[in-house]
Each structure stands twice: as structure tokens, then as C-alpha cells.
Short mmCIF file of C-alpha atoms in Angstrom, two decimals:
data_model
loop_
_atom_site.label_atom_id
_atom_site.label_comp_id
_atom_site.label_asym_id
_atom_site.label_seq_id
_atom_site.Cartn_x
_atom_site.Cartn_y
_atom_site.Cartn_z
CA MET A 938 -79.27 -46.13 -37.03
CA THR A 939 -76.71 -48.59 -35.81
CA ASP A 940 -73.94 -46.04 -36.33
CA ILE A 941 -75.82 -43.46 -34.27
CA ASN A 942 -76.25 -45.92 -31.40
CA ALA A 943 -72.54 -46.79 -31.55
CA VAL A 944 -71.57 -43.14 -31.46
CA ALA A 945 -73.93 -42.49 -28.55
CA SER A 946 -72.40 -45.44 -26.73
CA GLU A 947 -68.88 -44.12 -27.30
CA VAL A 948 -69.92 -40.63 -26.15
CA SER A 949 -71.38 -42.12 -22.99
CA LYS A 950 -68.19 -44.03 -22.31
CA LEU A 951 -66.10 -40.92 -22.91
CA LYS A 952 -68.33 -38.96 -20.54
CA GLN A 953 -67.84 -41.59 -17.86
CA ARG A 954 -64.07 -41.54 -18.38
CA LEU A 955 -64.09 -37.72 -18.24
CA ASP A 956 -66.07 -37.81 -14.98
CA GLN A 957 -63.60 -40.31 -13.56
CA ALA A 958 -60.67 -38.13 -14.72
CA GLN A 959 -62.22 -35.09 -13.07
CA LEU A 960 -62.70 -37.02 -9.84
CA SER A 961 -59.11 -38.29 -10.00
CA TYR A 962 -57.81 -34.78 -10.68
CA ARG A 963 -59.85 -33.38 -7.78
CA ASP A 964 -58.56 -36.13 -5.48
CA ALA A 965 -54.98 -35.50 -6.64
CA SER A 966 -55.44 -31.77 -6.20
CA LEU A 967 -56.81 -32.26 -2.68
CA LYS A 968 -53.98 -34.66 -1.92
CA SER A 969 -51.43 -32.21 -3.25
CA ARG A 970 -52.89 -29.41 -1.15
CA ARG A 971 -52.88 -31.67 1.91
CA GLU A 972 -49.24 -32.58 1.20
CA ILE A 973 -48.33 -28.90 0.86
CA VAL A 974 -50.09 -28.14 4.16
CA ILE A 975 -48.23 -31.05 5.81
CA LEU A 976 -44.96 -29.89 4.25
CA LYS A 977 -45.50 -26.33 5.45
CA ARG A 978 -46.33 -27.64 8.92
CA LEU A 979 -43.16 -29.76 8.85
CA ILE A 980 -41.04 -26.80 7.70
CA THR A 981 -42.54 -24.61 10.43
CA ARG A 982 -41.80 -27.22 13.10
CA LEU A 983 -38.28 -27.70 11.73
CA SER A 984 -37.77 -23.93 11.90
CA VAL A 985 -38.84 -23.92 15.53
CA ALA A 986 -36.76 -26.99 16.37
CA TYR A 987 -33.57 -25.68 14.72
CA ARG A 988 -34.05 -22.01 15.54
CA GLY A 989 -30.88 -20.43 16.83
CA LEU A 990 -28.62 -23.39 15.99
CA ASP A 991 -27.47 -22.14 12.60
CA SER A 992 -28.22 -18.72 11.10
CA GLU A 993 -27.83 -19.97 7.51
CA LEU A 994 -30.30 -22.81 8.13
CA ASP A 995 -32.76 -20.37 9.75
CA THR A 996 -32.59 -18.16 6.64
CA LYS A 997 -33.09 -21.06 4.22
CA LEU A 998 -36.10 -22.41 6.15
CA THR A 999 -37.68 -18.95 6.27
CA GLU A 1000 -37.18 -18.55 2.51
CA LEU A 1001 -38.72 -22.00 1.91
CA ARG A 1002 -41.79 -21.15 4.00
CA THR A 1003 -42.22 -17.98 1.94
CA GLU A 1004 -41.93 -19.94 -1.31
CA LEU A 1005 -44.54 -22.46 -0.14
CA ASP A 1006 -47.02 -19.63 0.41
CA GLN A 1007 -46.69 -18.71 -3.27
CA PRO A 1008 -48.79 -20.52 -5.94
CA LYS A 1009 -45.80 -22.16 -7.60
CA ASP A 1010 -44.95 -25.63 -8.81
CA ILE A 1011 -43.60 -27.47 -5.79
CA SER A 1012 -41.12 -29.37 -7.97
CA LYS A 1013 -39.20 -26.12 -8.41
CA LEU A 1014 -38.45 -26.15 -4.67
CA ILE A 1015 -36.48 -29.40 -4.90
CA PRO A 1016 -33.07 -27.57 -5.15
CA ARG A 1017 -33.92 -25.56 -2.04
CA LEU A 1018 -34.87 -28.76 -0.21
CA ALA A 1019 -31.51 -30.27 -1.25
CA VAL A 1020 -29.67 -27.28 0.21
CA ILE A 1021 -31.67 -27.55 3.45
CA GLU A 1022 -30.97 -31.27 3.58
CA ARG A 1023 -27.25 -30.57 3.32
CA LEU A 1024 -27.43 -27.94 6.07
CA VAL A 1025 -29.46 -30.26 8.31
CA THR A 1026 -26.92 -33.05 7.75
CA ARG A 1027 -24.09 -30.71 8.63
CA GLN A 1028 -25.95 -29.53 11.72
CA ALA A 1029 -26.57 -33.15 12.70
CA GLY A 1030 -22.84 -33.82 12.57
CA PHE A 1031 -22.18 -30.68 14.58
CA THR A 1032 -24.84 -31.69 17.14
CA GLU A 1033 -23.35 -35.17 17.43
CA LYS A 1034 -19.93 -33.67 18.03
CA GLU A 1035 -21.30 -31.29 20.63
CA ASN A 1036 -23.09 -34.18 22.30
CA GLN A 1037 -19.79 -36.06 22.57
CA ARG A 1038 -18.09 -33.01 24.05
CA LEU A 1039 -20.99 -32.56 26.46
CA GLU A 1040 -20.67 -36.22 27.47
CA GLN A 1041 -16.96 -35.76 28.16
CA GLN A 1042 -17.60 -32.59 30.14
CA ILE A 1043 -20.22 -34.34 32.26
CA HIS A 1044 -17.76 -37.07 33.19
CA GLN A 1045 -14.95 -34.58 33.87
CA SER A 1046 -17.17 -32.37 36.04
CA GLY A 1047 -18.57 -35.43 37.82
CA GLU A 1048 -15.11 -36.79 38.57
CA THR A 1049 -14.07 -33.37 39.88
CA LEU A 1050 -17.08 -33.29 42.19
CA LYS A 1051 -16.38 -36.85 43.38
CA ARG A 1052 -12.94 -35.75 44.60
CA VAL A 1053 -14.44 -33.12 46.91
CA HIS A 1054 -14.18 -34.29 50.53
CA GLY A 1055 -17.07 -34.25 52.96
CA LEU A 1056 -19.93 -34.95 50.55
CA PRO A 1057 -22.90 -36.91 52.02
CA ALA A 1058 -23.39 -40.53 50.95
CA GLN A 1059 -26.76 -39.77 49.36
CA LEU A 1060 -25.26 -37.05 47.17
CA LYS A 1061 -22.43 -39.41 46.11
CA ARG A 1062 -24.95 -42.09 45.12
CA GLU A 1063 -26.89 -39.61 43.00
CA LEU A 1064 -23.62 -38.51 41.39
CA ARG A 1065 -22.69 -42.12 40.56
CA ASN A 1066 -26.13 -42.67 39.02
CA ILE A 1067 -25.67 -39.66 36.78
CA LEU A 1068 -22.22 -40.78 35.64
CA SER A 1069 -23.22 -44.41 35.10
CA ALA A 1070 -26.29 -43.54 33.00
CA THR A 1071 -25.82 -43.98 29.27
CA SER A 1072 -26.85 -41.13 27.02
CA ASP A 1073 -28.49 -41.63 23.63
CA SER A 1074 -29.52 -38.05 22.84
CA LEU A 1075 -28.57 -34.45 23.36
CA ALA A 1076 -31.78 -33.86 25.33
CA HIS A 1077 -30.85 -36.63 27.76
CA ASN A 1078 -27.42 -35.06 28.24
CA HIS A 1079 -29.10 -31.73 28.94
CA GLN A 1080 -31.13 -33.41 31.71
CA ARG A 1081 -27.94 -34.93 33.13
CA ILE A 1082 -26.29 -31.50 33.08
CA LEU A 1083 -29.21 -29.99 34.96
CA ARG A 1084 -29.05 -32.76 37.58
CA LEU A 1085 -25.29 -32.31 37.85
CA LEU A 1086 -25.73 -28.57 38.37
CA GLU A 1087 -28.25 -29.28 41.12
CA LEU A 1088 -25.69 -31.53 42.83
CA TYR A 1089 -23.05 -28.80 42.48
CA GLU A 1090 -25.39 -26.29 44.10
CA ARG A 1091 -26.16 -28.67 46.98
CA SER A 1092 -22.43 -29.41 47.38
CA LEU A 1093 -21.57 -25.71 47.53
CA LYS A 1094 -24.24 -25.12 50.17
CA LEU A 1095 -22.96 -28.03 52.24
CA ILE A 1096 -19.33 -26.93 51.96
CA SER A 1097 -20.14 -23.28 52.73
CA THR A 1098 -21.92 -24.29 55.94
CA SER A 1099 -19.22 -26.71 57.09
CA ASN A 1100 -15.68 -26.20 58.31
CA ASP A 1101 -14.21 -28.37 55.58
CA ASN A 1102 -14.07 -25.78 52.77
CA LEU A 1103 -10.31 -25.75 52.25
CA VAL A 1104 -10.48 -28.04 49.21
CA LEU A 1105 -12.83 -25.68 47.40
CA LYS A 1106 -10.54 -22.78 48.25
CA ASP A 1107 -7.57 -24.68 46.87
CA THR A 1108 -9.50 -25.36 43.66
CA LEU A 1109 -10.34 -21.70 43.24
CA ASP A 1110 -6.74 -20.74 44.01
CA HIS A 1111 -5.58 -23.19 41.37
CA ASP A 1112 -7.82 -21.54 38.76
CA LEU A 1113 -6.48 -18.12 39.71
CA GLN A 1114 -2.93 -19.42 39.45
CA LEU A 1115 -3.56 -20.71 35.95
CA GLN A 1116 -5.11 -17.39 34.94
CA LEU A 1117 -2.20 -15.44 36.45
CA THR A 1118 0.32 -17.71 34.69
CA ASN A 1119 -1.35 -17.18 31.31
CA GLU A 1120 -1.58 -13.41 31.82
CA LEU A 1121 2.11 -13.19 32.76
CA GLN A 1122 3.14 -15.18 29.69
CA HIS A 1123 1.02 -12.94 27.47
CA LEU A 1124 2.47 -9.78 29.08
CA ILE A 1125 6.07 -10.95 28.61
CA THR A 1126 5.38 -11.86 24.97
CA GLU A 1127 3.85 -8.46 24.21
CA LEU A 1128 6.55 -6.34 25.92
CA ASP A 1129 9.65 -7.80 24.22
CA PHE A 1130 12.22 -5.64 26.09
CA ASP A 1131 15.84 -5.63 24.92
CA GLY A 1132 18.91 -6.08 27.10
CA GLU A 1133 19.15 -7.64 30.53
CA SER A 1134 15.49 -7.06 31.41
CA GLY A 1135 14.37 -8.80 28.21
CA ASP A 1136 16.60 -11.81 28.87
CA LYS A 1137 15.31 -12.19 32.42
CA LEU A 1138 11.70 -11.92 31.26
CA LEU A 1139 12.25 -14.67 28.68
CA THR A 1140 13.77 -16.89 31.39
CA ILE A 1141 10.68 -16.31 33.57
CA ARG A 1142 8.40 -17.12 30.63
CA ASN A 1143 10.14 -20.45 30.08
CA ARG A 1144 9.72 -21.29 33.75
CA LEU A 1145 6.02 -20.41 33.59
CA LEU A 1146 5.58 -22.71 30.58
CA ILE A 1147 6.96 -25.62 32.59
CA GLY A 1148 4.90 -24.77 35.67
CA VAL A 1149 5.86 -23.38 39.08
CA PRO A 1150 4.52 -23.72 42.65
CA PRO A 1151 2.15 -21.05 43.99
CA GLN A 1152 4.81 -19.37 46.15
CA THR A 1153 7.22 -19.23 43.22
CA LEU A 1154 4.45 -17.84 41.01
CA ILE A 1155 3.95 -14.93 43.40
CA GLU A 1156 7.70 -14.26 43.46
CA LEU A 1157 7.90 -14.38 39.67
CA SER A 1158 4.91 -12.01 39.40
CA LEU A 1159 6.70 -9.46 41.57
CA GLU A 1160 9.89 -9.98 39.58
CA VAL A 1161 8.01 -9.40 36.30
CA LEU A 1162 6.53 -6.16 37.67
CA ARG A 1163 9.98 -5.01 38.78
CA LEU A 1164 11.55 -5.84 35.40
CA VAL A 1165 8.72 -4.11 33.55
CA LEU A 1166 9.18 -0.98 35.64
CA ASN A 1167 12.94 -1.08 35.20
CA GLY A 1168 12.65 -1.59 31.47
CA THR A 1169 10.10 1.22 31.15
CA HIS A 1170 12.22 3.61 33.24
CA GLN A 1171 15.32 2.71 31.25
CA GLU A 1172 13.60 3.44 27.95
CA ARG A 1173 12.21 6.69 29.34
CA ARG A 1174 15.64 7.77 30.62
CA SER A 1175 17.20 6.92 27.27
CA SER A 1176 14.56 8.93 25.45
CA GLN A 1177 14.96 11.86 27.85
CA LYS A 1178 18.73 11.80 27.44
CA PHE A 1179 18.43 11.84 23.69
CA LEU A 1180 15.91 14.71 23.76
CA ASP A 1181 18.13 16.72 26.13
CA SER A 1182 21.08 16.25 23.79
CA VAL A 1183 19.01 17.32 20.80
CA ASN A 1184 17.66 20.37 22.64
CA SER A 1185 21.18 21.39 23.71
CA ASP A 1186 22.54 21.06 20.17
CA LEU A 1187 19.57 22.97 18.76
CA ALA A 1188 20.06 25.78 21.31
CA THR A 1189 23.75 26.03 20.36
CA LEU A 1190 22.87 26.06 16.69
CA GLN A 1191 20.28 28.74 17.27
CA LYS A 1192 22.81 30.91 19.13
CA THR A 1193 25.54 30.51 16.50
CA THR A 1194 23.04 31.01 13.70
CA ASN A 1195 21.90 34.30 15.24
CA GLN A 1196 25.54 35.37 15.58
CA ASN A 1197 26.23 34.39 11.97
CA VAL A 1198 23.24 36.39 10.82
CA GLY A 1199 24.55 39.46 12.69
CA GLN A 1200 28.06 38.99 11.30
CA THR A 1201 26.72 38.55 7.80
CA SER A 1202 24.78 41.82 8.09
CA ALA A 1203 27.88 43.64 9.38
CA LEU A 1204 30.04 42.20 6.59
CA TYR A 1205 27.46 43.24 4.04
CA ALA A 1206 27.49 46.82 5.41
CA HIS A 1207 31.30 46.93 5.48
CA HIS A 1208 31.47 45.64 1.93
CA GLY A 1209 29.10 48.41 0.92
CA GLU A 1210 31.20 51.08 2.60
CA LEU A 1211 34.38 49.63 1.07
CA THR A 1212 32.82 49.59 -2.38
CA THR A 1213 31.70 53.23 -1.98
CA GLU A 1214 35.17 54.37 -0.87
CA LEU A 1215 36.83 52.38 -3.63
CA ALA A 1216 34.51 53.94 -6.19
CA THR A 1217 35.38 57.39 -4.86
CA VAL A 1218 39.14 56.75 -5.21
CA VAL A 1219 38.67 55.36 -8.71
CA ASN A 1220 36.63 58.38 -9.75
CA THR A 1221 39.30 60.69 -8.30
CA VAL A 1222 42.01 58.89 -10.28
CA LYS A 1223 39.96 59.07 -13.48
CA GLN A 1224 39.24 62.76 -12.97
CA GLY A 1225 42.91 63.46 -12.23
CA LEU A 1226 44.03 61.66 -15.36
CA GLN A 1227 41.65 63.79 -17.37
CA ASP A 1228 42.42 67.13 -15.71
CA GLN A 1229 46.18 66.91 -15.08
CA LYS A 1230 48.37 67.48 -18.08
CA ASN A 1231 51.59 67.16 -16.12
CA LEU A 1232 51.44 63.93 -14.15
CA GLU A 1233 54.66 64.74 -12.36
CA ASN A 1234 52.99 67.63 -10.58
CA TRP A 1235 50.07 65.25 -9.66
CA ARG A 1236 52.38 62.62 -8.14
CA PRO A 1237 51.91 63.68 -4.44
CA THR A 1238 48.16 63.44 -4.86
CA LEU A 1239 48.49 60.11 -6.64
CA THR A 1240 50.71 58.86 -3.82
CA GLU A 1241 48.02 59.71 -1.27
CA LEU A 1242 45.40 57.96 -3.41
CA THR A 1243 47.65 54.89 -3.57
CA LYS A 1244 47.89 54.87 0.22
CA GLU A 1245 44.11 55.05 0.42
CA LEU A 1246 43.87 52.11 -2.00
CA GLN A 1247 46.29 50.13 0.16
CA VAL A 1248 44.16 50.84 3.21
CA LEU A 1249 41.10 49.66 1.29
CA VAL A 1250 42.94 46.50 0.24
CA ASP A 1251 43.90 45.79 3.86
CA ARG A 1252 40.36 46.32 4.99
CA ASN A 1253 39.10 44.02 2.22
CA ARG A 1254 41.53 41.30 3.32
CA ALA A 1255 40.29 41.65 6.87
CA LEU A 1256 36.74 41.28 5.59
CA GLU A 1257 37.76 38.20 3.59
CA LYS A 1258 39.26 36.69 6.75
CA ARG A 1259 36.05 37.33 8.64
CA GLU A 1260 34.07 35.84 5.75
CA LYS A 1261 36.27 32.74 5.84
CA MET A 1262 35.63 32.34 9.55
CA LEU A 1263 31.91 32.81 8.90
CA ILE A 1264 31.97 30.16 6.16
CA GLU A 1265 33.78 27.76 8.50
CA GLN A 1266 31.17 28.41 11.17
CA LEU A 1267 28.36 27.83 8.67
CA SER A 1268 30.06 24.61 7.56
CA TYR A 1269 30.28 23.50 11.19
CA ASN A 1270 26.60 24.28 11.67
CA GLU A 1271 25.76 22.36 8.52
CA ASN A 1272 27.68 19.32 9.77
CA LYS A 1273 25.98 19.65 13.15
CA VAL A 1274 22.54 19.77 11.51
CA THR A 1275 23.43 16.73 9.40
CA THR A 1276 24.55 14.85 12.51
CA LEU A 1277 21.36 15.80 14.34
CA PHE A 1278 19.31 14.67 11.36
CA GLU A 1279 21.10 11.31 11.31
CA GLN A 1280 20.60 10.91 15.06
CA THR A 1281 16.91 11.69 14.83
CA GLN A 1282 16.57 9.32 11.86
CA ASP A 1283 18.29 6.59 13.86
CA TYR A 1284 16.02 7.26 16.83
CA ARG A 1285 13.00 7.31 14.56
CA GLN A 1286 14.07 3.95 13.16
CA ARG A 1287 14.37 2.61 16.72
CA LEU A 1288 10.85 3.85 17.45
CA ASN A 1289 9.60 2.22 14.25
CA ASP A 1290 11.32 -1.01 15.27
CA GLN A 1291 9.70 -0.84 18.69
CA GLU A 1292 6.31 -0.16 17.11
CA ARG A 1293 6.85 -3.08 14.74
CA LYS A 1294 7.76 -5.31 17.68
CA MET A 1295 4.51 -4.25 19.37
CA PHE A 1296 2.65 -5.75 16.42
CA LEU A 1297 4.81 -8.88 16.12
CA ASP A 1298 4.29 -12.11 17.98
CA HIS A 1299 7.50 -12.60 19.97
CA LEU A 1300 7.66 -16.37 19.47
CA THR A 1301 6.67 -16.90 15.83
CA LYS A 1302 7.79 -13.48 14.46
CA VAL A 1303 4.53 -13.08 12.52
CA TYR A 1304 1.97 -10.39 13.34
CA ASN A 1305 0.02 -10.60 16.59
CA ARG A 1306 -3.67 -10.20 17.46
CA ALA A 1307 -3.48 -6.38 17.69
CA ALA A 1308 -1.98 -6.15 14.19
CA LEU A 1309 -4.63 -8.58 12.92
CA ASN A 1310 -7.44 -6.37 14.23
CA ASP A 1311 -5.97 -3.30 12.51
CA ARG A 1312 -5.33 -5.07 9.19
CA LEU A 1313 -8.74 -6.78 9.16
CA GLU A 1314 -10.47 -3.46 9.76
CA HIS A 1315 -8.40 -1.84 6.99
CA GLU A 1316 -9.18 -4.62 4.48
CA TYR A 1317 -12.84 -4.55 5.50
CA ARG A 1318 -13.08 -0.85 4.67
CA ARG A 1319 -11.37 -1.44 1.31
CA TRP A 1320 -13.81 -4.26 0.61
CA LEU A 1321 -16.76 -1.99 1.38
CA ARG A 1322 -15.43 0.52 -1.15
CA TYR A 1323 -14.19 -1.70 -3.98
CA GLN A 1324 -16.08 -5.00 -3.40
CA HIS A 1325 -13.08 -7.09 -4.45
CA PRO A 1326 -12.85 -10.72 -3.21
CA LEU A 1327 -11.59 -10.76 0.38
CA CYS A 1328 -10.69 -14.16 1.81
CA VAL A 1329 -10.06 -14.85 5.51
CA SER A 1330 -8.92 -18.28 6.69
CA LEU A 1331 -8.25 -19.72 10.15
CA ILE A 1332 -5.47 -22.32 10.45
CA ASP A 1333 -5.23 -24.67 13.44
CA ILE A 1334 -2.52 -27.24 14.18
CA ASP A 1335 -4.03 -30.71 14.59
CA ASP A 1336 -3.57 -32.25 18.07
CA PHE A 1337 -1.03 -29.61 19.09
CA LYS A 1338 -1.70 -30.29 22.79
CA ASP A 1339 -0.39 -33.84 22.29
CA ILE A 1340 2.94 -32.42 21.07
CA ASN A 1341 3.32 -30.27 24.20
CA ASP A 1342 2.29 -33.15 26.46
CA SER A 1343 4.51 -35.74 24.74
CA TYR A 1344 7.63 -33.73 23.90
CA GLY A 1345 7.44 -30.61 26.09
CA HIS A 1346 6.68 -26.93 25.52
CA ILE A 1347 10.09 -26.22 23.99
CA ALA A 1348 9.29 -28.69 21.20
CA GLY A 1349 5.88 -27.07 20.82
CA ASP A 1350 7.45 -23.60 20.53
CA LYS A 1351 9.88 -24.90 17.92
CA ALA A 1352 7.01 -26.39 15.91
CA LEU A 1353 5.07 -23.09 16.07
CA LYS A 1354 8.07 -21.14 14.76
CA ILE A 1355 8.66 -23.51 11.85
CA ILE A 1356 4.98 -23.71 10.92
CA ALA A 1357 4.56 -19.91 11.04
CA ARG A 1358 7.61 -19.48 8.80
CA THR A 1359 6.31 -22.13 6.38
CA ILE A 1360 2.89 -20.48 6.13
CA HIS A 1361 4.55 -17.12 5.45
CA GLN A 1362 6.73 -18.63 2.70
CA CYS A 1363 3.69 -20.09 0.93
CA LEU A 1364 1.94 -16.71 0.72
CA GLU A 1365 2.44 -13.67 -1.48
CA GLU A 1366 3.61 -10.22 -0.38
CA THR A 1367 0.07 -8.85 -0.50
CA ASP A 1368 -1.18 -11.57 1.87
CA PHE A 1369 -1.23 -11.18 5.64
CA ILE A 1370 -0.57 -13.73 8.41
CA ALA A 1371 -1.03 -13.28 12.16
CA ARG A 1372 -1.01 -15.53 15.18
CA PHE A 1373 -4.60 -15.64 16.35
CA ASP A 1374 -4.44 -17.61 19.59
CA GLY A 1375 -2.19 -20.41 20.81
CA ASP A 1376 -1.73 -22.74 17.85
CA GLU A 1377 -4.07 -20.84 15.51
CA PHE A 1378 -3.12 -18.48 12.68
CA VAL A 1379 -5.24 -16.17 10.52
CA VAL A 1380 -4.42 -15.54 6.85
CA ILE A 1381 -5.98 -12.65 4.89
CA MET A 1382 -5.82 -12.75 1.07
CA PRO A 1383 -7.27 -9.61 -0.57
CA ASP A 1384 -8.29 -9.49 -4.24
CA VAL A 1385 -7.37 -13.11 -5.09
CA SER A 1386 -9.30 -15.38 -7.47
CA GLU A 1387 -10.99 -18.56 -6.27
CA GLU A 1388 -8.48 -20.80 -8.06
CA GLU A 1389 -5.49 -18.93 -6.66
CA ARG A 1390 -6.68 -18.78 -3.04
CA ASN A 1391 -7.43 -22.52 -3.08
CA LYS A 1392 -4.00 -23.13 -4.57
CA ARG A 1393 -2.23 -21.10 -1.86
CA LEU A 1394 -4.14 -22.62 1.06
CA ASN A 1395 -3.63 -26.16 -0.24
CA LYS A 1396 0.05 -25.37 -0.68
CA VAL A 1397 0.19 -24.29 2.98
CA ARG A 1398 -1.59 -27.47 4.10
CA GLU A 1399 0.56 -29.80 2.01
CA SER A 1400 3.84 -28.04 2.85
CA ILE A 1401 3.27 -28.36 6.59
CA SER A 1402 2.29 -32.04 6.34
CA GLN A 1403 5.65 -32.67 4.64
CA LEU A 1404 7.81 -30.91 7.25
CA PRO A 1405 10.37 -33.32 8.81
CA PHE A 1406 9.87 -32.75 12.55
CA ARG A 1407 11.98 -34.80 14.96
CA PHE A 1408 11.55 -34.65 18.73
CA ARG A 1409 13.37 -36.89 21.23
CA ASP A 1410 14.74 -39.08 18.43
CA GLN A 1411 11.26 -39.64 17.03
CA ASN A 1412 10.01 -38.55 13.60
CA VAL A 1413 6.79 -36.59 13.99
CA THR A 1414 4.31 -35.57 11.29
CA ILE A 1415 2.24 -32.47 11.96
CA SER A 1416 -0.82 -31.47 9.97
CA ILE A 1417 -3.19 -28.50 10.01
CA SER A 1418 -6.88 -27.90 9.47
CA ILE A 1419 -8.15 -24.82 7.63
CA GLY A 1420 -11.49 -23.06 7.78
CA ALA A 1421 -12.02 -20.31 5.19
CA THR A 1422 -14.68 -17.88 4.05
CA LEU A 1423 -15.25 -14.69 2.03
CA PHE A 1424 -16.76 -11.32 2.90
CA GLU A 1425 -20.26 -11.12 1.50
CA GLY A 1426 -23.42 -9.05 1.87
CA ASN A 1427 -23.59 -7.26 5.23
CA ASP A 1428 -20.64 -9.11 6.78
CA THR A 1429 -18.53 -7.45 9.46
CA PRO A 1430 -15.08 -8.55 10.70
CA THR A 1431 -16.77 -10.16 13.72
CA ASP A 1432 -19.08 -12.16 11.44
CA ILE A 1433 -16.11 -13.34 9.38
CA ILE A 1434 -14.11 -14.52 12.41
CA GLU A 1435 -17.14 -16.43 13.71
CA ARG A 1436 -17.68 -18.04 10.31
CA THR A 1437 -14.04 -19.08 9.94
CA GLU A 1438 -14.22 -20.67 13.40
CA LYS A 1439 -17.32 -22.60 12.32
CA ALA A 1440 -15.60 -23.65 9.08
CA LEU A 1441 -12.52 -24.74 11.03
CA TYR A 1442 -14.69 -26.80 13.36
CA SER A 1443 -16.28 -28.51 10.34
CA ALA A 1444 -12.83 -29.21 8.88
CA LYS A 1445 -11.57 -30.75 12.13
CA SER A 1446 -14.77 -32.78 12.52
CA ALA A 1447 -14.15 -34.30 9.08
CA GLY A 1448 -10.66 -35.46 10.15
CA ARG A 1449 -7.07 -34.24 10.21
CA ASN A 1450 -5.39 -32.28 7.43
CA ARG A 1451 -8.62 -30.92 5.88
CA MET A 1452 -9.81 -27.59 4.47
CA PHE A 1453 -13.45 -26.47 4.64
CA TRP A 1454 -15.10 -23.42 3.06
CA ILE A 1455 -18.27 -21.66 4.17
CA LEU A 1456 -19.49 -19.27 1.49
#
């Protein structure tokens, strides 16, 4: 009886523990569901907050929301959360950098507005308040930008209604001058004329790099137009002269060839007649030798046949002389055709050289932006077909503006040449390098393994950091930053360029002499 009571007591205790376990499980389950709801709400709000800032982050957040809707173990989502955490951290660094740039731009724009004459005192006070305010967030800087834009709008209205608008006009003129200067430099670089026109254009480009007054800029613009027209006319006249010479030689060859054809036909007919007559004489001699028993009586006839043979021999010699003249004429025509072929080959080579120059950057002697667009499109189409690894990297010289400001544009040009040559030497024949813009270069490496492309790009980075630059008796170390990526999925060349720019920005944000991949 005692044992039964003990068992009943134990069963009762176990029942109580089971009830408590069920309650605990239900509470944990409810808590877990609440946490999932809170997590989903947080993910949704993060998606809204970060929407449009980073496409990769948008995609990852969308995928995470979809996973949360599925009845899966939430612990399996930890790797995805780690990836999102990394993307959010990267975006935070990018946002902080953008906030710093925005802060600098606010101060620069504010200082520019402060220098405008004729602004009311109230507007100046508001401007000082904006510039003196400290910013602790990107949202606050956005508010300052909006207030600054309002002041700009009020300033423009005031200036437009007053007589003192010359300063604004000068500012606009200055912007147009800078734009015109850059366009002229780009035009001179792309044309690359030879001879006197080319030398004068290079001299003008060097003057534009240093900077010229507005009046001189107008004069140089007119001079560039004149030199471009002269160079174009000169090339057209040279081409026309060459074509006229070729047409004249071809017309002469056609005439002499027709004459040779006629002479050849006549010689062929004469040879036929001569052969027929000779055969007739030979047959007569054979017949006479058979029929005549006394050759002495046949002598007069044989003498006449001999005279006929002599006439045939003379005619044959005349034909041989004409054939010799014909052969000499054909030999002359052959030499003329060979000469024309060599001339056209030389001209074709000149055209190929000119076409190659059109796709070469005049300063660095690597390919230019036009060649880059063609090659990138070509490699993109090959990638679509074969799906081999296709790497594109963007290389930027660190603090290149400081070199131009400290040592002059000539030193900057020298550095660009040396760096472009060094990059080219570190690559293989199948790789492609082009000057992208200013101090930026693009490198395309098709069908290269991950280990090899990292090796080549690191070799480029390390080789440039070891270059012994010396400007104005000072040793200068120059480094580069590299942003790289691969074609994947539905990528287009435009997507790749944008991604390399983002990767380059991340590399430069991390410090000098860095390489950053976005895959």
C-alpha cells in the first residue's frame, strides 16, 4: 500500500512538472514568435530606412524578410544577419564619408555666397548661423543644405532685381572659362596632328594647363579652330593627291594593258600564219625530195623555197623583236603595279597608325576612353557567350591633385606617363589598360584565375609605390588605390563601371595604397 502511495505521489509530481514544462514551452514559443515579429518589423524598417542607398543591401534585406516568412529555424539565418551587418557597417562608413564631404561642401558654398557683394545684413547673419552650427548627423546637414539653398534663391532674386549683378556674371563667366579650357585640352589630346599644326596645338595645351586670362583663352580658342581646320585640310589634300596619283597610274596601266592585249592577239595570229606557211614549205620540200630523182633539175625550185624560208625567218625575227618589246612593257607594268601596291600598303599603314592614334591617349600612350568602350563591349559579349571570369579594375592615383598643386602640371604629366607605363609592364599581353579620366586607369583581365588577378593587381600597386619620383629636388612617393570586380549574373558594362567606382571609393576610404573587391 505504501508503495502505491509513493508511486501516486511521484506521478503527481511528474504531472506538475510536465504542466510547468508545457507552460514554459508555451511562454517560450510566444516569446519566440514575438521576437520574430519584432525582428521582421525591424528588418522592414531597416529596408525602408536604407532603401536606395545600396542595391546589394536592399537585395539582402528583401531575401531576409522572405526567409523570416518561412517556418524555419531562426538560427539558420545567423549567416545572413552577419552579411547584412557587414553591409550596414560598410554603408555606415560610406555615409560618414559622405557626411564629411557634405560638411565641406556646405562651408565652401557658404564662403562663396559670403563673397557676393550687396547681400542684406539679415541674409548675412542667417548665413553665418548656418556656417557656425555644428553638425552631428547627415539629417542635420540635409537641413543646413536646404536652408543654404533658400539663401541662394533669395540672393539670386536680390541680385537679379538690383544693378549690382556683375559679380554673379563674372562667376558664371569663370565657370564657362573652366569648361572651355577643359574642352580645348580634351580636343587637342584627341586630335594628335603631326607636323607644325601638332606642335602648335601641344604648345597651346601646355599654356591651358598653366592657366590663361579670359582674353587669351578666346584667342587660343580661335587659334585651335584655325589649326584644326588647317590640319584637316592638309590631311585631305594629301589624301586627294595620293588618290589622284593612284588613279593616274591605274589609267595608264589600263591603257597599256589594253594595248598589250591587242598586240598579244596580233602576235598570236602572225605566229599562226607563219607556222602555216612554214608547214607548207616543209611539206613542199618533203614532197620534192620524194618525187624528184634528179635533184639538180629541182635546184631552181629549191632555191625559191630557200628564199621563202629566209623570208619566214626574217618575219619570225621581227615577231621575236615585237615579243621582246611586249615582254619589256609587261615587265614595266608589273613593276608599276608592285610600286602602286607598296604605295597603297604604306598609305594603309598610315591610316592604321592614325586610327591607332585615335584610340590612344596622347599623354600616357595607353588606350583612351573610346578604345575602352569598344574593348569592354567586346569582352562583355565574349563573357555572355563563354562565361569565363572577366575582371575589371579601376586604378586611381592617391592625392594626385597635391602633386599638380605642389610641383606643377608638368610634374603631374610626367608622373602619369611613368605610372601608365609601369601598369602596362605589370600586365600580360591579353590584358587591357586604358586611361579612364584624369588620373584614373581601367584594367581589363579576361579569363584569369582569382589567384593570378590578385597577383597582377598587387604587383601593379607595389611596383608604383616603389617608383623613385623626384620633383624640385624632393623625393616623392606615389601610391594608388584599386577597386575591382567581376562580371556576374545580369551585369552590363555600365553596372561594372559603377561597381568598380564604388569599390575604389571603399579602397580610398580605408586609406592610401589599398585594393578593394566587390564581388
